[in-house]
Coordinates of C-alpha atoms in Angstrom, one line a residue:
Chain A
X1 CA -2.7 20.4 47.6
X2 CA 0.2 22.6 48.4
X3 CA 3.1 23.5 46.0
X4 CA 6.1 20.9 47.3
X5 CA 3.1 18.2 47.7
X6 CA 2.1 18.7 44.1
X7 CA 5.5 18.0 42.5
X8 CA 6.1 15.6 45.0
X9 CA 3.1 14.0 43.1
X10 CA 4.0 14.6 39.7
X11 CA 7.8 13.2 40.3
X12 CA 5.5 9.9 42.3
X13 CA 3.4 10.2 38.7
X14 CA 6.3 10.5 36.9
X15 CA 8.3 7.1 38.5
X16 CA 5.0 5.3 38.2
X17 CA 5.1 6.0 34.3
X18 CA 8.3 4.9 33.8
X19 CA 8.5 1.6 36.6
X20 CA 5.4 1.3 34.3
X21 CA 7.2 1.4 31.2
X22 CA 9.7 -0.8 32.5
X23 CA 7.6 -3.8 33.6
X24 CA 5.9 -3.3 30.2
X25 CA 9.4 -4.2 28.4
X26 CA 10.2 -6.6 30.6
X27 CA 6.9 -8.6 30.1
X28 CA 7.2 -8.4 25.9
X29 CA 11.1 -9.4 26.4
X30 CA 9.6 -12.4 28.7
X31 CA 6.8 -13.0 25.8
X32 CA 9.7 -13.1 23.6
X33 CA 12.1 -15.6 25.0
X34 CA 8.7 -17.9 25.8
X35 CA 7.8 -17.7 22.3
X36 CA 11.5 -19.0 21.1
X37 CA 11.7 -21.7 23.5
X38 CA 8.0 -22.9 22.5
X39 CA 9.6 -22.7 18.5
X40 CA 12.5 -24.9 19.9
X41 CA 10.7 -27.3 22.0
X42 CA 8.7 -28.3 19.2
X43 CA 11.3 -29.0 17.3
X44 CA 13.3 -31.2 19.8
X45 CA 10.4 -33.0 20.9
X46 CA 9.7 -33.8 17.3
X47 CA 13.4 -35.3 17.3
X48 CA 12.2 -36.9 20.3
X49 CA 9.7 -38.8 19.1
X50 CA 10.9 -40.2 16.0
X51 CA 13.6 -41.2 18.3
X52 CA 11.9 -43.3 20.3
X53 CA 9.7 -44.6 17.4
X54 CA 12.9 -45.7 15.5
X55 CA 14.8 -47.1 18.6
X56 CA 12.0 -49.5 19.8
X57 CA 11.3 -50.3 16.0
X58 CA 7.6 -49.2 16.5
X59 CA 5.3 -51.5 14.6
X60 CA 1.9 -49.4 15.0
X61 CA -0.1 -48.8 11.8
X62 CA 2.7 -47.1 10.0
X63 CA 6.1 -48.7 10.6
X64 CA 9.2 -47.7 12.3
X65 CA 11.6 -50.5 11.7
X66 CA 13.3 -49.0 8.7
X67 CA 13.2 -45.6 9.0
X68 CA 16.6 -44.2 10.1
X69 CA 17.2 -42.5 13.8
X70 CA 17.7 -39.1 14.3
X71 CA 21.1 -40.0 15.2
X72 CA 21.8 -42.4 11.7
X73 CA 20.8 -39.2 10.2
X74 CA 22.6 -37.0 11.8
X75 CA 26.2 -39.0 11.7
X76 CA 25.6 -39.0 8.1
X77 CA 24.3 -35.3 7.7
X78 CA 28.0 -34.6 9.3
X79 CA 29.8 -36.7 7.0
X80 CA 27.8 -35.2 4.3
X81 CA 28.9 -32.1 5.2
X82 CA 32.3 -32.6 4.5
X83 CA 32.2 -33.6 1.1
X84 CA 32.6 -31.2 -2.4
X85 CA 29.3 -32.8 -4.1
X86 CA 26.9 -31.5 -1.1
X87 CA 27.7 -28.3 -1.4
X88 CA 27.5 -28.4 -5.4
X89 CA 24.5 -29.9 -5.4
X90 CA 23.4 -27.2 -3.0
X91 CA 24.4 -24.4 -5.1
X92 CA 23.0 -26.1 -7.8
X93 CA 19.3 -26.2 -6.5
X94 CA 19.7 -22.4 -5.5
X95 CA 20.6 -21.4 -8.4
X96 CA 18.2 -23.1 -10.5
X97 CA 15.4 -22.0 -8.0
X98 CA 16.4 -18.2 -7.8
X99 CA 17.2 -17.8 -11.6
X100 CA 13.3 -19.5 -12.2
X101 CA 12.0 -17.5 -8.9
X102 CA 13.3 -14.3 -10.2
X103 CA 12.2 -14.2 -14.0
X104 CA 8.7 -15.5 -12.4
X105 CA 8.6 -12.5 -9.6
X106 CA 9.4 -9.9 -12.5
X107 CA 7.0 -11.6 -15.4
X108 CA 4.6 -11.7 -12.9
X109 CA 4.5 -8.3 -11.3
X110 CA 4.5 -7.0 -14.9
X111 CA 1.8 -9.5 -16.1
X112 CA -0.4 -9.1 -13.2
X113 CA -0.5 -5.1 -13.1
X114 CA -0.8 -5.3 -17.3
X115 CA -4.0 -7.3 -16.9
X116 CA -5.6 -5.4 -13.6
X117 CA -5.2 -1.9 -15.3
X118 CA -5.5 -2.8 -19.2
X119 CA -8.9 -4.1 -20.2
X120 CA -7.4 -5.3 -23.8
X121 CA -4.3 -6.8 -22.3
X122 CA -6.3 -9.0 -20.4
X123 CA -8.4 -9.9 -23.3
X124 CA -5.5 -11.2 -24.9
X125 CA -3.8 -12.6 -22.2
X126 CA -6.4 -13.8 -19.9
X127 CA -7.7 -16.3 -21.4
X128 CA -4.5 -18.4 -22.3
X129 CA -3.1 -17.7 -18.7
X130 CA -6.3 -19.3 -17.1
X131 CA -6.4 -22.5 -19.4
X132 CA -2.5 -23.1 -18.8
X133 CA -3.2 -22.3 -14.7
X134 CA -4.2 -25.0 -13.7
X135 CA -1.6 -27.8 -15.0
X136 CA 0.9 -28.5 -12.6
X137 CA 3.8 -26.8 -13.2
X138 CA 5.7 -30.6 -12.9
X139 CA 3.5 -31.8 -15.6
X140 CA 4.9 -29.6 -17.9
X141 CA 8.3 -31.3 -17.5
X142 CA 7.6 -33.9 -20.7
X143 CA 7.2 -30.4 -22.8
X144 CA 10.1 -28.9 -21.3
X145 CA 12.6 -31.8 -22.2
X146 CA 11.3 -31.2 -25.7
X147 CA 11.5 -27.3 -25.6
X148 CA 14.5 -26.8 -24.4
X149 CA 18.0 -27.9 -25.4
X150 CA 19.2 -28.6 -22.0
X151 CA 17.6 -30.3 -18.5
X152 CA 19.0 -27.2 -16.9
X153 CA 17.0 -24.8 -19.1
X154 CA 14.1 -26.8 -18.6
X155 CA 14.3 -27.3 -14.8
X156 CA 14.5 -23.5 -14.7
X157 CA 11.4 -23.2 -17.0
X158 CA 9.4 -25.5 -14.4
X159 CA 10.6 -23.4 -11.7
X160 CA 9.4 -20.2 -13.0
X161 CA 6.2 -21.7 -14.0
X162 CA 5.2 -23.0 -10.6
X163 CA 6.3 -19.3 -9.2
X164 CA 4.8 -17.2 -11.9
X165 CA 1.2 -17.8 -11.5
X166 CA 0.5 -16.8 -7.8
X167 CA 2.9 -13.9 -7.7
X168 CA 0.6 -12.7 -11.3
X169 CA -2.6 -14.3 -9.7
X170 CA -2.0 -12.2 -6.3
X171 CA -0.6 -8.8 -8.3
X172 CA -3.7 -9.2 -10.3
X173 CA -6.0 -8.8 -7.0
X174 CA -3.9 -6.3 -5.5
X175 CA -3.9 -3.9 -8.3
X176 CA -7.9 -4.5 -8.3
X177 CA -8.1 -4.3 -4.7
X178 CA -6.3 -0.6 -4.5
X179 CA -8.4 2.2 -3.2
X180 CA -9.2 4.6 -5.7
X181 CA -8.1 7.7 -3.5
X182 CA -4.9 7.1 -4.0
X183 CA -5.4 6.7 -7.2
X184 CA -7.3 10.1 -7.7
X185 CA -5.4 11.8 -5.3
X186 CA -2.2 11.8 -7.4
X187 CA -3.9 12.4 -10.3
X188 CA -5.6 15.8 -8.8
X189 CA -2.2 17.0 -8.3
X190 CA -1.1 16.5 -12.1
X191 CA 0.1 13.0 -12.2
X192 CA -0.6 11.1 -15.5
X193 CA -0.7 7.1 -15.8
X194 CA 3.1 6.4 -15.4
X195 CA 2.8 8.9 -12.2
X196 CA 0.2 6.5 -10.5
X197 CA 1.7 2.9 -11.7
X198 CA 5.2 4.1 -9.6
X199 CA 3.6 6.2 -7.0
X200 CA 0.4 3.8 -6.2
X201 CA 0.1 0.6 -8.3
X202 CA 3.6 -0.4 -7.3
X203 CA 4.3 0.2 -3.9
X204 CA 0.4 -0.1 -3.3
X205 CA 0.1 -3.4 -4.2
X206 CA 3.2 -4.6 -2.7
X207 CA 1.6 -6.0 0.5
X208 CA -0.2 -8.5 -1.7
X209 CA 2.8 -9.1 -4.4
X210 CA 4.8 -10.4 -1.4
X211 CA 1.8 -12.6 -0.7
X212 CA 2.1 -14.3 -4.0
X213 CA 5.9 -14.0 -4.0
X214 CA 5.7 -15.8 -0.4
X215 CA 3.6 -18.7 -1.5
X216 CA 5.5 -18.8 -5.3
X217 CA 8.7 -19.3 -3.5
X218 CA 7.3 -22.8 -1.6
X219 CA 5.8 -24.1 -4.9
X220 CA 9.3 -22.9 -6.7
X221 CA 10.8 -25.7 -4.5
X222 CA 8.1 -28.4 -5.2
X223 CA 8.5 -27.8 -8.3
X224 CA 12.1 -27.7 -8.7
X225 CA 13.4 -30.6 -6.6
X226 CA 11.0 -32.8 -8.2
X227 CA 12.3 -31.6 -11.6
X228 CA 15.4 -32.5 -10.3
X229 CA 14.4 -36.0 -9.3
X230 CA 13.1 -36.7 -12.5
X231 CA 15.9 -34.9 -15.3
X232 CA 18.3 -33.3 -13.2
X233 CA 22.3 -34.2 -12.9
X234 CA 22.8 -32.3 -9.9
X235 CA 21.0 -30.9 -7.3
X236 CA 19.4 -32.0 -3.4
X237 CA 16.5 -33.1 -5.3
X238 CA 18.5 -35.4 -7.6
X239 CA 20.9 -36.4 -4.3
X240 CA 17.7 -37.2 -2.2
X241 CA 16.0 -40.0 -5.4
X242 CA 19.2 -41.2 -6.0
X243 CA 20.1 -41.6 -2.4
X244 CA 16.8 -43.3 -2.7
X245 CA 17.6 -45.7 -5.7
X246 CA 21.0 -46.8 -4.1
X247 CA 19.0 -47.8 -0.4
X248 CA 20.7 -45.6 1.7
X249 CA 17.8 -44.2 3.9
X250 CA 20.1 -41.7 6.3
X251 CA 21.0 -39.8 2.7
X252 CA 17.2 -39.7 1.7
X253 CA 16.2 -37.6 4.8
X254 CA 19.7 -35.6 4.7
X255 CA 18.2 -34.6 1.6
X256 CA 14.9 -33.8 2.6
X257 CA 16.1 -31.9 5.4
X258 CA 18.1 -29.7 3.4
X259 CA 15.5 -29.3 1.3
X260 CA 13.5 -28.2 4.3
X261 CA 16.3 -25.7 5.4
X262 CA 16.8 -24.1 2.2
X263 CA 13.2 -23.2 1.9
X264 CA 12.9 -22.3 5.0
X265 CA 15.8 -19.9 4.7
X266 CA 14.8 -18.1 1.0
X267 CA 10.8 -18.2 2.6
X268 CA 12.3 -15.8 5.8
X269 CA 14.3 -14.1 3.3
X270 CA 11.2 -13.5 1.0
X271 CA 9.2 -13.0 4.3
X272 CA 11.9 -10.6 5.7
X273 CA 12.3 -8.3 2.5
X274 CA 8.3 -8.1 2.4
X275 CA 8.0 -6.8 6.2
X276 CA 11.1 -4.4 5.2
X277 CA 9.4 -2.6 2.5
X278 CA 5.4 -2.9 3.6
X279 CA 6.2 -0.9 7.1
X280 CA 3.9 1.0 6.6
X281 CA 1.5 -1.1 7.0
X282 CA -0.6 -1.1 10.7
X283 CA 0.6 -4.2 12.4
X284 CA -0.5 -5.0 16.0
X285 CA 2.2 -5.6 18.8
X286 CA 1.6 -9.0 19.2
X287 CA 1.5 -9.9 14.8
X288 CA 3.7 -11.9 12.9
X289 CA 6.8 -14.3 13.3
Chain B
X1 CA 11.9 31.7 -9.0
X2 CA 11.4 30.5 -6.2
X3 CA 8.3 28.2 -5.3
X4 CA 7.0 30.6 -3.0
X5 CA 7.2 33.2 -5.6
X6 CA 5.4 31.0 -7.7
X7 CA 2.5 30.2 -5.2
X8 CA 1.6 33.9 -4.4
X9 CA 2.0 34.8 -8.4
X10 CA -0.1 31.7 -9.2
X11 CA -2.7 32.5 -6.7
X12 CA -3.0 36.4 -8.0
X13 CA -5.1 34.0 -10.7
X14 CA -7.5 31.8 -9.4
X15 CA -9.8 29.9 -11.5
X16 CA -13.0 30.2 -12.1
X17 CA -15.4 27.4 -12.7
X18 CA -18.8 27.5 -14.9
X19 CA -21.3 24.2 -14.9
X20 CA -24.0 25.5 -17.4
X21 CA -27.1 22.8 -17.5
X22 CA -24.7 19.7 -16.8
X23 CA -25.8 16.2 -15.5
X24 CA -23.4 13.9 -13.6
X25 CA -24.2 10.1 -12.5
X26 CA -22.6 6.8 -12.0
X27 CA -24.0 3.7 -14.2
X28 CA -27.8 3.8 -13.8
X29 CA -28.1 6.6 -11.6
X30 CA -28.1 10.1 -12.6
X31 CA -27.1 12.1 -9.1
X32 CA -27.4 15.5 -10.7
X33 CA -29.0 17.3 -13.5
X34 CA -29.0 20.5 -14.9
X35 CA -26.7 22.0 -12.3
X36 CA -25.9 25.5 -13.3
X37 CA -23.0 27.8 -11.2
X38 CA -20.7 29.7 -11.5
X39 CA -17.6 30.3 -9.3
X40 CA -15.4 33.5 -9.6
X41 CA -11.4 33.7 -9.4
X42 CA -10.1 33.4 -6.2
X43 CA -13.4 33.2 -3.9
X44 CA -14.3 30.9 -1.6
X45 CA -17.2 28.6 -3.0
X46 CA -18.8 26.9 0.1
X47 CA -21.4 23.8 -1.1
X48 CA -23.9 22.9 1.1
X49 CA -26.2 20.0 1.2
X50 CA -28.0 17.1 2.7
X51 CA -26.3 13.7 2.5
X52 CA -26.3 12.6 -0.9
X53 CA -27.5 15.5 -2.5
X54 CA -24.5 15.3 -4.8
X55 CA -21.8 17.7 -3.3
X56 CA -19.0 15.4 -3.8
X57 CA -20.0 14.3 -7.2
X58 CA -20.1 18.0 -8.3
X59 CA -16.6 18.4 -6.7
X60 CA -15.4 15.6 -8.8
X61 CA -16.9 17.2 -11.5
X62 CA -14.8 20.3 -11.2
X63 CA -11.8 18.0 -10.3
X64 CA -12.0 16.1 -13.7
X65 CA -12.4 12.8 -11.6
X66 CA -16.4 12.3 -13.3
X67 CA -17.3 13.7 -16.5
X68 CA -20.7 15.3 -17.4
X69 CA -23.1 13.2 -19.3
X70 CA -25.0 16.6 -20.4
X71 CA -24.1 20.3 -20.3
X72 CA -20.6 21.6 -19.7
X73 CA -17.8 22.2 -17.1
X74 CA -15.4 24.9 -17.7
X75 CA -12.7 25.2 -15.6
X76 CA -11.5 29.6 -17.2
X77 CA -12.8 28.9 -20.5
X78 CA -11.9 25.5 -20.9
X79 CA -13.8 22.4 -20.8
X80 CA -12.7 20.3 -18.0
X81 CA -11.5 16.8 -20.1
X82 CA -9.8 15.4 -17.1
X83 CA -7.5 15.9 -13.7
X84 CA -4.8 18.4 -13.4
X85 CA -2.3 20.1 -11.7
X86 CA -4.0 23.5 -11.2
X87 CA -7.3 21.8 -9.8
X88 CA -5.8 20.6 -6.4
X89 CA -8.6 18.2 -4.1
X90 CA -8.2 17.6 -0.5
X91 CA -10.6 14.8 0.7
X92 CA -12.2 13.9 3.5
X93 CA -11.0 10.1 3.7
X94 CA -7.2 11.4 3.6
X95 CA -6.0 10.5 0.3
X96 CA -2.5 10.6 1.7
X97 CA -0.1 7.6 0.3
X98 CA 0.6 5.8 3.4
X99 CA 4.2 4.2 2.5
X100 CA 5.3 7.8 2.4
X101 CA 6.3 10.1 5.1
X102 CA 4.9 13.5 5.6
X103 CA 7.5 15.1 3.7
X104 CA 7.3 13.2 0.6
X105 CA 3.8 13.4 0.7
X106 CA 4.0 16.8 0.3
X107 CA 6.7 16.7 -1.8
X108 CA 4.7 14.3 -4.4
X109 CA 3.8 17.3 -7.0
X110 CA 6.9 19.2 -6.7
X111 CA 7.9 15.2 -7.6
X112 CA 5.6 14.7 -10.7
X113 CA 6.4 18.4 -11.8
X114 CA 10.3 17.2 -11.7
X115 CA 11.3 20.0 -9.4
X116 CA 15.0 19.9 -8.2
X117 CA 15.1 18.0 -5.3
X118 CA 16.6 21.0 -3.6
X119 CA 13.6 23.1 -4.0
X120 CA 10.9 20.5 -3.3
X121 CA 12.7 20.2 0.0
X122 CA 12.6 24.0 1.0
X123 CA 9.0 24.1 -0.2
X124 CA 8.2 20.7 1.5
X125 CA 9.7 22.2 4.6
X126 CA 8.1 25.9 4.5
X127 CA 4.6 24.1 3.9
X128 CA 5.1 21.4 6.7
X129 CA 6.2 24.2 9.2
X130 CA 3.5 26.3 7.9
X131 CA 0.8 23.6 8.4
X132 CA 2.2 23.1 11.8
X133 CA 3.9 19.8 11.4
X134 CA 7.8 20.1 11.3
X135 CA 8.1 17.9 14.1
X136 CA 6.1 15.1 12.0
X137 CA 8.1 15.5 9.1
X138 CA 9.5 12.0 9.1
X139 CA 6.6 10.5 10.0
X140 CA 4.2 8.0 8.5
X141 CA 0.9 9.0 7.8
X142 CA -0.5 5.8 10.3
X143 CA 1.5 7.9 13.0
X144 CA -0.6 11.2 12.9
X145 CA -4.3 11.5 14.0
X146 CA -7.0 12.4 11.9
X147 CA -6.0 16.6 12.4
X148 CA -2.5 16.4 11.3
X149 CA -3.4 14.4 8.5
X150 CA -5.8 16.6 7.3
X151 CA -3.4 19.3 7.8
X152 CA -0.7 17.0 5.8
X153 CA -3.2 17.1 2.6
X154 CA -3.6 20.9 3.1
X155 CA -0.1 21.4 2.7
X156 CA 0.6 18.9 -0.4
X157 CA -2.5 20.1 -2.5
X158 CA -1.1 23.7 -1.5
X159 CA 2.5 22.9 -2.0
X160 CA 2.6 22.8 -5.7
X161 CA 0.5 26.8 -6.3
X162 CA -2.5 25.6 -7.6
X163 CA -5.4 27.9 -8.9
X164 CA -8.1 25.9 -7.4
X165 CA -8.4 23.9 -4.4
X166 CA -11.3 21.6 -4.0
X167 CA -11.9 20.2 -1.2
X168 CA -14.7 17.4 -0.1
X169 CA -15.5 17.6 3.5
X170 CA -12.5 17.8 4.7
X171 CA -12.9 18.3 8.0
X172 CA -16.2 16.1 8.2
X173 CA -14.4 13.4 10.1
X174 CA -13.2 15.2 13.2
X175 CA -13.7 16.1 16.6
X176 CA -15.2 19.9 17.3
X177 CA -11.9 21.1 18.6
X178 CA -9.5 20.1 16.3
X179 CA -12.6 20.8 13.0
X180 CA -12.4 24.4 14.9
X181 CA -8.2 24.6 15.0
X182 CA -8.7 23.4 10.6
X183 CA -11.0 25.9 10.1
X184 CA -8.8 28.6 11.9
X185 CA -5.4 27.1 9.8
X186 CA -7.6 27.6 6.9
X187 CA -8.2 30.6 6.8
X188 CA -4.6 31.6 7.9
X189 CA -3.3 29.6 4.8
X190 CA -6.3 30.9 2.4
X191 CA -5.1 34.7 3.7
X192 CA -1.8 34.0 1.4
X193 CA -3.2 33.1 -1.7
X194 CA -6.2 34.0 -4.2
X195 CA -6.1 30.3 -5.2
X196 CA -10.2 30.0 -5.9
X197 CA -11.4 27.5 -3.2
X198 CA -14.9 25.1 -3.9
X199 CA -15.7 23.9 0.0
X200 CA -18.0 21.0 0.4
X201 CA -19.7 20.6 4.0
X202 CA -22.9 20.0 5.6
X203 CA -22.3 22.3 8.3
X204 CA -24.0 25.5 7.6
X205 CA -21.7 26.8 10.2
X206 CA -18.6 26.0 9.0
X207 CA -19.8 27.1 5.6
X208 CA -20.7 30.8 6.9
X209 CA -17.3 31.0 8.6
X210 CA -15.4 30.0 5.1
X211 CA -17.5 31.0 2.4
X212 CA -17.6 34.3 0.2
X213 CA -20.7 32.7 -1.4
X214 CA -22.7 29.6 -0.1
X215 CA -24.5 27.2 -3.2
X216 CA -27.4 25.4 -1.3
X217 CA -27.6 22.1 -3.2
X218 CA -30.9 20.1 -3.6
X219 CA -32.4 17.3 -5.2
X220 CA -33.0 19.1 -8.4
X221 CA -29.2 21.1 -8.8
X222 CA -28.0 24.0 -6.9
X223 CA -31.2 25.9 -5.4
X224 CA -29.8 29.1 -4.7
X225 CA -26.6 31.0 -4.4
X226 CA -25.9 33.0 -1.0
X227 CA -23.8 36.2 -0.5
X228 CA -22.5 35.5 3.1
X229 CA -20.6 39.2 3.7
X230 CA -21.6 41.9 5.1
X231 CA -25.6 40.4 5.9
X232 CA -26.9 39.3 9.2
X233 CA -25.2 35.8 9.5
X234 CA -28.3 34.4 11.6
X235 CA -30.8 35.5 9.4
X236 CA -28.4 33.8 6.7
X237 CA -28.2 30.4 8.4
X238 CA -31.5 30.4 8.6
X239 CA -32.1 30.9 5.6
X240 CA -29.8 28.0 4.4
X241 CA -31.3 25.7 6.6
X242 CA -34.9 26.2 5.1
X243 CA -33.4 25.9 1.8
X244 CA -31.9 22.6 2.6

């Protein structure tokens, strides 16, 4: 190959790479927009259905006739929207459900990593955390109305019960789970126990702590709107049984689907935070939401 | 002083290491007995064995990571009880923290020594470049190949002047050229210091280009101890390889 034929083949090599390149982007960017109009379809066709279901007062094995229509729903969803209470009952429900979410997240970090690295502290604790495990956090609600002086104290309690035991339960693996390199790596170069539990356990474990705190954050709700429904004075849970109680149908599923909405949006936020501080993590291209 | 200052005066002392009859094991199984060696300040210790012949356990040993169940470990004339600073390990699965860059990797015992932040990042930074990384700095360790994060772990176990560096296959892992460009930076970065240096390997080649001595381990402890200068370095691999 002469000399102005080879760099006319590198330059060729060199716009092939980056036409390449190009195409490459363009066909995520395509896999992108596909993906959101898949998420969106679903969701409309969804509205579609119960549409048609509600309009032609489908009678098939479950029954149609009284449930609302999108459109009821949505007239009164606007309407609702307008009015002081929804939005005081919203803040209501978040605050309950972060103030129980957040004592649960830090009880259980410290509770999970206490028991994974301290054989005595899980002697103690172990055993009374595994007999009270398994009772639904919503069965509790008869003791918390005796416990505490105030529904709100004891919706709160509910909430940070249902939360605390995955995010300990999952801390509580992913301490075990840690390799020991890292472990004995920082310890080779002089650091003691409180050197590793900040520079391993913590940020080690995190990928499964957001696990737990992911999956706490969906029973938090459970548990909290149906704490509501039973004690509370406020709150979408409350709203949505009493809407309920007084027969008006449109209010119950305005409820629900702000109930829906609200844990969908603290889940992202939970899921967003998690993906923020576990990037270093390997992910593949084509991996997660 | 500065932490440069501090690596060439630390390494002016190397440790020595003594194992005098001891016997090492995990639960049931006892992986050495009776080991008996003795490392001097500031050589270069090369370990050679067959797979699972105990190199890395005896490197633990001298770490502090696995305590003897007979005999005793000294580390100058004291008894090793447990990790520390001055016993640096480099291993061969990286034992680098992965949620931190390069530079904070090798920042992390300047870090636990709570050095200014000022100086860990001019020692960070005169180790990174040293170990041939600078443009990596800012990396995370899932970004390099298996070479630059070997050369990542040089530079933190290095970072913080201690007077032994222990180090478990560390190169076991990688292709011929890039083993050959470690072994090279190595000896470059070994040149600086009189740090004392205990090698594991199963190469006998890389173990006669590294070593001062070479201890040929075997079922039954370390079978012999080999002076590698100044003999006839065919006659010595032979040698090595009929011990093993």
């Amino acid at each position: 190959m002469t000399g102005g034929s080879a760099v006319r083949h590198r330059r060729s090599q060199g716009r092939s790479v980056s036409g390449g390149l190009a195409v490459r982007h363009r066909r995520v960017e395509g896999r992108s927009v596909l993906r959101w109009v898949t998420r969106v379809g679903c969701l409309v066709a969804a509205a579609g259905l119960w549409q048609v279901l509600t309009a032609t007062d489908a009678h098939l094995w479950l029954r149609f006739d009284r449930l609302p229509g999108p459109g009821e729903v949505a007239a009164r969803f606007a309407t609702q929207l307008t009015t002081r209470l929804y939005y005081l009952d919203l803040l209501q429900s978040l605050i309950r459900i972060l103030t129980g979410f957040a004592l649960a997240a830090v009880a259980g970090i410290t509770v999970g990593v206490l028991i994974a690295r301290s054989r005595s502290a899980g002697d103690v604790l172990l055993p009374l955390l595994e007999a009270v495990r398994p009772i639904p956090a919503i069965a509790l609600v008869p003791i918390a109305i005796l416990l505490f002086p105030t529904d709100e104290q004891g919706i709160v309690f509910i909430t940070f019960t249902a939360a605390f035991f995955p995010v300990m339960v999952s801390t509580r693996h992913a301490v075990r789970a840690l390799p020991t390199l890292w472990e004995d790596a920082v310890r080779t170069l002089g650091g003691s126990r409180r050197h590793v539990l900040w520079n391993v356990v913590l940020p080690g474990t995190l990928p499964g702590v957001f696990g737990g705190l992911s999956v706490g954050m969906g029973v938090a709700w459970i548990c909290v709107i149906s704490a509501e429904m039973i004690s509370g004075e406020f709150g979408v849970g409350y709203r949505t049984w009493h809407a309920y109680t007084i027969v008006d149908y449109p209010g119950v599923i305005v409820g629900m689907v702000t109930i829906g909405a609200l844990g969908w949006l603290t889940s992202s936020v939970v899921e967003l935070v998690g993906r923020r501080v576990t990037r270093w993590l390997p992910r593949g291209e084509g991996s997660g939401a | 002083m500065t932490l440069t200052g501090q690596r060439v005066e630390a390494g002016r002392t190397g440790l020595s290491f003594r194992l005098d009859g001891a016997g090492f094991g995990y639960g049931n199984t006892t992986v050495l007995r009776d080991v008996a060696l003795d490392v001097a300040p500031g050589e270069v210790m090369v370990v050679v064995g067959a797979s699972g012949s105990g190199k890395s356990t005896l490197l633990r040993a001298l770490a502090g990571l696995l305590a003897a169940r007979e005999g005793r470990v000294l580390a100058g004339e004291e008894p090793v009880t447990g990790p520390g600073a001055e016993r640096a390990m480099v291993f061969q699965d990286d034992g680098l923290l992965p949620w931190r860059t390069v530079r904070r990797n090798v920042e992390l015992p300047l870090a636990i020594r709570k050095v200014s932040r000022r100086e860990r990042a001019l020692a960070a930074t005169e180790w990174i470049e040293r170990v041939g990384l600078t443009e990596a700095a800012e990396r995370l360790p899932r970004e390099l190949s298996g070479g630059m994060r070997q050369r990542v772990q040089l530079a933190r176990a290095l970072v913080g002047a201690p007077r032994a560096v222990l180090m478990d296959e560390p190169f076991g892992a990688l292709d011929a050229q890039t083993r050959a460009d470690m072994q090279r930076l190595l000896l470059d970065v070994l040149r600086d210091t009189s740090a004392t240096v205990v090698f594991v390997t199963h190469d006998v080649d890389e173990a006669l280009l590294l070593a001062d001595r070479v201890a040929v381990l075997g079922r039954t402890g370390v079978k012999t101890v080999l002076e590698t200068r100044g003999g006839p370095r065919e006659a010595l691999r032979e040698r090595i390889l009929k011990e093993l």
